[in-house]
mmCIF file of C-alpha atoms in Angstrom:
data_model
loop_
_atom_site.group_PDB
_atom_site.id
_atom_site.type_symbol
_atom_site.label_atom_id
_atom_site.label_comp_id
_atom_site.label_asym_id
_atom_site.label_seq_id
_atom_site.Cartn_x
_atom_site.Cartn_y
_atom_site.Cartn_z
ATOM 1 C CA UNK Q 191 13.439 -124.300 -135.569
ATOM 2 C CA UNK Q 192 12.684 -125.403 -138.920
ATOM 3 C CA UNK Q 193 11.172 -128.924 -139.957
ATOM 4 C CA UNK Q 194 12.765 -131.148 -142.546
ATOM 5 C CA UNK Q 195 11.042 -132.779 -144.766
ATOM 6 C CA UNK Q 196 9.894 -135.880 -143.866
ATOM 7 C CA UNK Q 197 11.318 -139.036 -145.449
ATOM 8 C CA UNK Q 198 9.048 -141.125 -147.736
ATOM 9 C CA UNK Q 199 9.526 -143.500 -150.084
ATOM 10 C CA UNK Q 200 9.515 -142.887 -154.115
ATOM 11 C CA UNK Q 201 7.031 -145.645 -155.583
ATOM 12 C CA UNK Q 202 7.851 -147.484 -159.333
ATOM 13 C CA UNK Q 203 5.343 -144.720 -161.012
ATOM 14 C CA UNK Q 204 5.644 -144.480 -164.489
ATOM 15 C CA UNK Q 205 7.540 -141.497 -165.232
ATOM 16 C CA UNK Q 206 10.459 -143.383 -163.087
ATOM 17 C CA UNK Q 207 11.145 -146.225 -165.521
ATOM 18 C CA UNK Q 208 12.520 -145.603 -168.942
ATOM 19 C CA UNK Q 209 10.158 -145.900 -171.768
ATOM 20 C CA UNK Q 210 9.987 -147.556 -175.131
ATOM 21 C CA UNK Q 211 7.378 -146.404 -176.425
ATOM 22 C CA UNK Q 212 6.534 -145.087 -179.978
ATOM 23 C CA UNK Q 213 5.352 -141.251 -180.162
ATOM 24 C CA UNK Q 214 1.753 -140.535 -180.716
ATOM 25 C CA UNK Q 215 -1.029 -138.110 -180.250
ATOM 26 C CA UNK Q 216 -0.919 -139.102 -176.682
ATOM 27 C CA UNK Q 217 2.277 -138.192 -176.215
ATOM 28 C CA UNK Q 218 2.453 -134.284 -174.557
ATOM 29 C CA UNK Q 219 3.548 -131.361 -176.226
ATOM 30 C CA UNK Q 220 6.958 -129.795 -174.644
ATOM 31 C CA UNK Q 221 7.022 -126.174 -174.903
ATOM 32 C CA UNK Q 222 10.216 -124.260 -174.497
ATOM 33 C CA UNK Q 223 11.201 -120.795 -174.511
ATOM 34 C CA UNK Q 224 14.023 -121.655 -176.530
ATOM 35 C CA UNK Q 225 11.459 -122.784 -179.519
ATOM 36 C CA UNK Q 226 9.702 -119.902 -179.369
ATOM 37 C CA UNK Q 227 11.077 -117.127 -181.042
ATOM 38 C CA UNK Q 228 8.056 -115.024 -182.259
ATOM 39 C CA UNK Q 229 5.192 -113.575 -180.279
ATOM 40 C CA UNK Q 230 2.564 -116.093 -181.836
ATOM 41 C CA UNK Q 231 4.491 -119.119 -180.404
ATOM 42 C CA UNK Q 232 5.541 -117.695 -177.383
ATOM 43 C CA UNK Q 233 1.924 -116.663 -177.003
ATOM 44 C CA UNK Q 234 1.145 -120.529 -177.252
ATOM 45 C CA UNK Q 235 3.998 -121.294 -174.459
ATOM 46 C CA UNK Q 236 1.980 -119.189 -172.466
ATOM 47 C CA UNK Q 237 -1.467 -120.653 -173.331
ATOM 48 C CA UNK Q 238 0.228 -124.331 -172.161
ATOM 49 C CA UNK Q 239 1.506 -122.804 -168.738
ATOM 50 C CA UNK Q 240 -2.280 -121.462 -168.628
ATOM 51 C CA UNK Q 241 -3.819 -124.797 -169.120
ATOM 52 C CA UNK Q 242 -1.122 -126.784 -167.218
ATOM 53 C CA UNK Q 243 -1.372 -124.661 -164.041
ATOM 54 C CA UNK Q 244 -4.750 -122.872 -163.919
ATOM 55 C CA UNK Q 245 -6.418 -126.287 -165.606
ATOM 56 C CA UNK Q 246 -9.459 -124.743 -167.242
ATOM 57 C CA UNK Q 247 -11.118 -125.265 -170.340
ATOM 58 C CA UNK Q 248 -12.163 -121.845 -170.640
ATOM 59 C CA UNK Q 249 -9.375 -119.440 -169.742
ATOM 60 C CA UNK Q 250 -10.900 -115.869 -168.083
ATOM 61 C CA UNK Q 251 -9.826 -112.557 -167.670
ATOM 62 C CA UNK Q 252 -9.588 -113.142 -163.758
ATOM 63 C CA UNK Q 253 -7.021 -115.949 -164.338
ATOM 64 C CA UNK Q 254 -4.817 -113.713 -166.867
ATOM 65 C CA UNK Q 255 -1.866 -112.587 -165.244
ATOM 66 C CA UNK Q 256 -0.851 -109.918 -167.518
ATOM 67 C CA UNK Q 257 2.298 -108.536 -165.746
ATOM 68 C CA UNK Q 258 3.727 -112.028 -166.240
ATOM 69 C CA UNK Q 259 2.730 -112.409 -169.612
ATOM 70 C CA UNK Q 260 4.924 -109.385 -170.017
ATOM 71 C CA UNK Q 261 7.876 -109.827 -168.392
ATOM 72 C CA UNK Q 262 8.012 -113.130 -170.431
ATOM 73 C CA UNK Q 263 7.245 -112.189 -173.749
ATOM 74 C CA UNK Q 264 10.421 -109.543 -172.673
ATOM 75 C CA UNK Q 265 12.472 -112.527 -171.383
ATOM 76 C CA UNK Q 266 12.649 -110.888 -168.350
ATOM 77 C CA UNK Q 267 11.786 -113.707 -166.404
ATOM 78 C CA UNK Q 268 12.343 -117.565 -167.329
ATOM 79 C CA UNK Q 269 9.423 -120.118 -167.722
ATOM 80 C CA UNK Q 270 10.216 -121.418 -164.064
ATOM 81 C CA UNK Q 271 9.342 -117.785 -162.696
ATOM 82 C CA UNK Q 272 6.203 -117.932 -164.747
ATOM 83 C CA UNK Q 273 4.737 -121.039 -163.596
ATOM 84 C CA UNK Q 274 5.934 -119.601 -159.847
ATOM 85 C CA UNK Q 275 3.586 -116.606 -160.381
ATOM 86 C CA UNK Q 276 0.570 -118.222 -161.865
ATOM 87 C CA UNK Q 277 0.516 -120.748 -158.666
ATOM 88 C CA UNK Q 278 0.970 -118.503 -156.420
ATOM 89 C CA UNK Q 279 -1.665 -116.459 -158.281
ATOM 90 C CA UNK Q 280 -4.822 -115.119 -156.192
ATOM 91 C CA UNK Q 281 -6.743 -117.383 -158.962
ATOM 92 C CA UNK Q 282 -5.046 -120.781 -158.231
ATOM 93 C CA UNK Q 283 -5.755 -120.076 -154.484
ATOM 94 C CA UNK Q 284 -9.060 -119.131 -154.827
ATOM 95 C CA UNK Q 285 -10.044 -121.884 -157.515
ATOM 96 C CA UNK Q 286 -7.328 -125.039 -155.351
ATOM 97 C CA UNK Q 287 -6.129 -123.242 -152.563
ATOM 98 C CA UNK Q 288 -9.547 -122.141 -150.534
ATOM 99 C CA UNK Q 289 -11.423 -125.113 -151.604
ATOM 100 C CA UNK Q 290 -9.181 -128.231 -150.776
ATOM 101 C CA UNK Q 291 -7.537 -129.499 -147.530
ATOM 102 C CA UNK Q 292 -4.072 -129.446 -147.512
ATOM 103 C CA UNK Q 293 -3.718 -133.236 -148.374
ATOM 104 C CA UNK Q 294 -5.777 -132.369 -151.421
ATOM 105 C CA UNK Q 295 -3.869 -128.988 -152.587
ATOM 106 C CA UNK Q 296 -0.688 -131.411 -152.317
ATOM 107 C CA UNK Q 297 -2.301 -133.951 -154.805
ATOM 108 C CA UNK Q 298 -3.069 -131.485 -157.262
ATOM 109 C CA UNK Q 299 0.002 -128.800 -157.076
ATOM 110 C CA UNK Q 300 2.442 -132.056 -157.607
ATOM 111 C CA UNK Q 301 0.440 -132.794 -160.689
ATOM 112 C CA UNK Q 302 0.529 -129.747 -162.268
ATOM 113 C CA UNK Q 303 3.944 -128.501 -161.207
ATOM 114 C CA UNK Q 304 5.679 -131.469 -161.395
ATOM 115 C CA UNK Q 305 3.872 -133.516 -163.909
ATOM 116 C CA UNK Q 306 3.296 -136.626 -161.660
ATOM 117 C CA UNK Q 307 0.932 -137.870 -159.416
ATOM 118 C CA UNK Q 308 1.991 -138.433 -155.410
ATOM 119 C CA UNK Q 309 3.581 -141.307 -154.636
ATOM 120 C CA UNK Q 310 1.721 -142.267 -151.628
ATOM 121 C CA UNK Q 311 0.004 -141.144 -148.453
ATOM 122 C CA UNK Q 312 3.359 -140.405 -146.531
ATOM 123 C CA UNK Q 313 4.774 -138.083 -149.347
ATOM 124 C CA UNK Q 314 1.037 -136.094 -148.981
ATOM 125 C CA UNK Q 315 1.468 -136.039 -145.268
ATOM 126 C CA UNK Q 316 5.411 -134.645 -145.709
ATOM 127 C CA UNK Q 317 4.185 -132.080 -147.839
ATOM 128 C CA UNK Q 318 1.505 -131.041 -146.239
ATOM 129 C CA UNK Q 319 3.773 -130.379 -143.110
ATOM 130 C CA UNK Q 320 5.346 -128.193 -145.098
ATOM 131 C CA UNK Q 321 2.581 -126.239 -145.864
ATOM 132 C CA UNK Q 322 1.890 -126.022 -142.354
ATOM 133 C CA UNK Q 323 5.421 -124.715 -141.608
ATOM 134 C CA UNK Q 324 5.798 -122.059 -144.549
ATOM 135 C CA UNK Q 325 2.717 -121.700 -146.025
ATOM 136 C CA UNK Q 326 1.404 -122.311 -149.274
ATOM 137 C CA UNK Q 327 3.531 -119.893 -150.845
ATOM 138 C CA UNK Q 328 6.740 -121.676 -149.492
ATOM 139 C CA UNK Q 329 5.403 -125.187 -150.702
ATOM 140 C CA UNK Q 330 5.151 -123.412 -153.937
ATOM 141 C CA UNK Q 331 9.120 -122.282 -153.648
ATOM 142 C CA UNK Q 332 10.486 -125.652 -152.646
ATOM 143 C CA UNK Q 333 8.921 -127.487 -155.536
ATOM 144 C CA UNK Q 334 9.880 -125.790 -158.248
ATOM 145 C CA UNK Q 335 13.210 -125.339 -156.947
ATOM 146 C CA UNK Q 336 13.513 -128.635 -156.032
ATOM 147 C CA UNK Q 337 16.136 -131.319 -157.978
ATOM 148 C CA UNK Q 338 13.180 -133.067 -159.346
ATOM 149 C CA UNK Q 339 11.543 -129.640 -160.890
ATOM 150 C CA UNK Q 340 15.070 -128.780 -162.220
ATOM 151 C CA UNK Q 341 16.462 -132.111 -163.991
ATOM 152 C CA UNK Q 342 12.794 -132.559 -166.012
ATOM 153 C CA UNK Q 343 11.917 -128.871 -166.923
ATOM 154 C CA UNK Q 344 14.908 -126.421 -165.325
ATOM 155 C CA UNK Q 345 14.283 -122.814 -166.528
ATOM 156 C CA UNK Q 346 12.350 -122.951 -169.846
ATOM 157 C CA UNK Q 347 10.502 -125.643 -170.147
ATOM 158 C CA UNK Q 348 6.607 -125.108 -169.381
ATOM 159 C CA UNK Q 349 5.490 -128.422 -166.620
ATOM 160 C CA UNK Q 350 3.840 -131.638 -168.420
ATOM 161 C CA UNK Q 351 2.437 -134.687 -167.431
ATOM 162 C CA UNK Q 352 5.707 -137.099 -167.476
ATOM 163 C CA UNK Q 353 5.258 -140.598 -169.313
ATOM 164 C CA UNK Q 354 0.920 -140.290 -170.006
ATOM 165 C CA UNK Q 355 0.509 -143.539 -172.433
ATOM 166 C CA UNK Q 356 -2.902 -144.250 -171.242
ATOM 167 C CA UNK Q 357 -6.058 -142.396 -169.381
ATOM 168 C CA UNK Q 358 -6.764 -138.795 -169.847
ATOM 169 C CA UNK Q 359 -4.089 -135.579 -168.856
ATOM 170 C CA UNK Q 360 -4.384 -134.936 -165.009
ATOM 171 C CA UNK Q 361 -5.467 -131.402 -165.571
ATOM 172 C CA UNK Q 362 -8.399 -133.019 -167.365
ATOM 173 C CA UNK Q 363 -9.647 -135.321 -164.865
ATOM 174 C CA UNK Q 364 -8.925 -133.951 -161.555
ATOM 175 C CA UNK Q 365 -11.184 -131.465 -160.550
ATOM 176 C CA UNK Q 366 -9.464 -128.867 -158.063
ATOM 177 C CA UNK Q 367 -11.661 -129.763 -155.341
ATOM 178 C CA UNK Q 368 -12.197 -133.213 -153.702
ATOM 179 C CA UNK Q 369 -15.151 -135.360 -153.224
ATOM 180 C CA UNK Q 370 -15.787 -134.031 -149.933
ATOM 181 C CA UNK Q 371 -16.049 -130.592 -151.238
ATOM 182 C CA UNK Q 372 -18.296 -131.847 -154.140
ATOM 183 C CA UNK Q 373 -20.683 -133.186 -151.284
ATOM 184 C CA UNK Q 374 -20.903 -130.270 -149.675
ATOM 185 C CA UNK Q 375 -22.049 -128.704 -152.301
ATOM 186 C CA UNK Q 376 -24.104 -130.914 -153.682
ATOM 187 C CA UNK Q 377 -26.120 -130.968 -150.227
ATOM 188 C CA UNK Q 378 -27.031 -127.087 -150.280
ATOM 189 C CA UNK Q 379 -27.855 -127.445 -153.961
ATOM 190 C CA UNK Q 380 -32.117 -127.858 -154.041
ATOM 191 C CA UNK Q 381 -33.292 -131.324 -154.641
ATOM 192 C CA UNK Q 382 -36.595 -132.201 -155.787
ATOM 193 C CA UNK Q 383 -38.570 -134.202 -153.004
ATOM 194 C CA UNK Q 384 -36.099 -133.882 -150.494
ATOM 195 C CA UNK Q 385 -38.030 -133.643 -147.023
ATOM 196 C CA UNK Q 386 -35.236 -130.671 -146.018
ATOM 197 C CA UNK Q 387 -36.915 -128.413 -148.684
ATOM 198 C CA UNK Q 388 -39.975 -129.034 -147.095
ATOM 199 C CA UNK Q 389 -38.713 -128.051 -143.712
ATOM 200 C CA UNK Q 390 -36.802 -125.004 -144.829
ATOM 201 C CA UNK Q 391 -39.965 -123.495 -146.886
ATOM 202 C CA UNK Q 392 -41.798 -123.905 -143.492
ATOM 203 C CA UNK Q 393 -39.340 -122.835 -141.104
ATOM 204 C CA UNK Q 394 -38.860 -119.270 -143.726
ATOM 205 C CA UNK Q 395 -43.098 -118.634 -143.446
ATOM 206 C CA UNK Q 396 -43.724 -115.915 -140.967
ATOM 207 C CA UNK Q 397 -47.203 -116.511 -139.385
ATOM 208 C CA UNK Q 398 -48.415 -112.963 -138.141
ATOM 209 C CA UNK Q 399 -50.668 -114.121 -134.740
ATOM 210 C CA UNK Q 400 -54.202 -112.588 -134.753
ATOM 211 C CA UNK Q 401 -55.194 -110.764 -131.805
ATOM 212 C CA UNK Q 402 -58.259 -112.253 -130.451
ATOM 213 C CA UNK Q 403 -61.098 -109.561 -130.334
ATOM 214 C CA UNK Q 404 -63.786 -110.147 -127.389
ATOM 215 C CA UNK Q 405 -67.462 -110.018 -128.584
ATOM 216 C CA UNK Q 406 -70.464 -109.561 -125.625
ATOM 217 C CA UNK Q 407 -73.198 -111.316 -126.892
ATOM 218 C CA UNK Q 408 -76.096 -109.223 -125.264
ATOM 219 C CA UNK Q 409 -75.330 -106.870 -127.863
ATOM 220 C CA UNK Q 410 -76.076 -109.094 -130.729
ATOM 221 C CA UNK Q 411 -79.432 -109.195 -131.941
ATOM 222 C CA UNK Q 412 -80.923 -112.366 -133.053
ATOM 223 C CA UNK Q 413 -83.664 -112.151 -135.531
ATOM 224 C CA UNK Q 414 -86.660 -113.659 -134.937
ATOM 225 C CA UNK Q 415 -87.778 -116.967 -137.569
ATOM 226 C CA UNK Q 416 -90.622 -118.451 -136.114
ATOM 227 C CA UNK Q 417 -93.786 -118.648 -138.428
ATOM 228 C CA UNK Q 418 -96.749 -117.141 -137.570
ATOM 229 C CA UNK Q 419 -99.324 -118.907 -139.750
ATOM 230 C CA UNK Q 420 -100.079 -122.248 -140.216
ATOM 231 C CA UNK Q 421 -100.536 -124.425 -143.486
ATOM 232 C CA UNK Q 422 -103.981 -125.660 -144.419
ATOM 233 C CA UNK Q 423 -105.519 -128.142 -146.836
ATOM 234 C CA UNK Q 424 -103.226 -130.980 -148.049
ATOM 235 C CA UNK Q 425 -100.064 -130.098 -150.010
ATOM 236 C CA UNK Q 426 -100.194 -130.251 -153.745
ATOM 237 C CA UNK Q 427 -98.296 -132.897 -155.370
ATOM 238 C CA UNK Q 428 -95.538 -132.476 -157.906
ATOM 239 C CA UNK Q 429 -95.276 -135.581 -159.147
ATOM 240 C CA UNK Q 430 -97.827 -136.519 -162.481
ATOM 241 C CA UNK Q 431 -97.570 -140.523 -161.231
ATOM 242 C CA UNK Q 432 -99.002 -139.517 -157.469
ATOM 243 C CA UNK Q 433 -101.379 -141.758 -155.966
ATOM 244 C CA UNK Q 434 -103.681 -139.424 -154.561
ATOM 245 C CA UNK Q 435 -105.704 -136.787 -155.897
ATOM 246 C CA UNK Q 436 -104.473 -133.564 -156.870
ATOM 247 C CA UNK Q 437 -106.831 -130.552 -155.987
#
């Protein structure tokens, strides 16, 4: 039997209340397949699904997903089927997937595929049921074809962050793995002074045990330092300030 999805509560977040506001270099960029006609603009459609999904400041080779890229530069798939292959992409779920719990990988795939932050606790715990139940791959499938993913950005329109007046883009300050994570690592990373490098360094020395050898010591011959001859006369002084006569 299948689980629903559980019932939460939408919260008064900004992308949910009309705006007024003037346009500005804050304001995001929308990218459309319709607006690009030739390859160096398309190109640039796909260099805004790159950053908007993959969020990295320095796109790789391991992150390019060049049978996409193809199939969209042909039109052979929308924008919507783009963005579907890059998160479900073995470098989104090595880079969020892997590294996050599931509350996390909620947080960040509703930022980046639908442009907006959670709305609270009991939306992350609904979705991350849903992970449970189909996977990440099916979490994937249900919000981009959701209502929400279809009335803001339907089939050509690359994902953006909805309403940003103030702050930084999401894709610039969340990194894809939580504070927990960041402990973690920052724990098995080497700090100076710490008494656990101490321990480990000591714990890694091998100490090879020397075999005792016995020794039988009528065998050893002790030479012999006594003095045969005695010293005569009185001893000669060194000093030039003595008090008694030197012979």
């Amino acid at each position: 039997m299948t689980i629903p999805l559980l019932q939460y509560k939408p919260s008064s977040q900004n992308q949910r209340v009309a705006g007024y506001e003037v346009p500005n270099e804050d304001t995001p960029r929308i990218y459309r397949l319709e607006d690009a006609p030739s390859d160096g603009e398309i190109q640039e459609l796909i260099w805004a699904a790159y950053r908007q999904i993959v969020s990295e400041h320095e796109i790789l080779n391991f992150y390019r997903q060049g049978n996409l890229e193809s199939q969209l530069k042909n039109r052979s798939i929308s924008v919507r089927d783009f963005i579907r292959g890059l998160a479900k992409s073995e470098a989104y779920r090595r880079l969020v997937v892997e590294t996050n719990s599931n509350y996390r990988v909620v947080e960040v795939t509703l930022k980046r595929l639908l442009g907006r932050s959670p709305y609270n606790k009991d939306e992350e715990i609904a979705w991350s049921i849903k992970i449970a139940t189909f996977g990440f791959d099916g979490f994937v499938d249900a919000l981009l074809d959701s209502e929400e993913y279809t009335t803001n950005f339907g089939e050509n329109t690359v994902p953006y962050q909805r309403r940003r007046f103030k702050d930084r883009p999401f894709n610039l300050v969340t990194p894809r793995y939580g504070n927990y994570w960041r402990d973690k690592q920052e724990d098995e990373r080497y700090k100076w002074g710490d008494i656990k490098n101490f321990l480990e360094m000591a714990s890694s020395i091998k100490v090879t045990q020397v075999k005792p050898t016995p020794v039988n010591t009528a065998n050893i011959k002790i030479p012999d330092t006594t003095r045969q001859t005695k010293p005569e006369g009185i001893p000669v002084s060194i000093s030039s300030t003595a008090s008694f006569p030197i012979r």
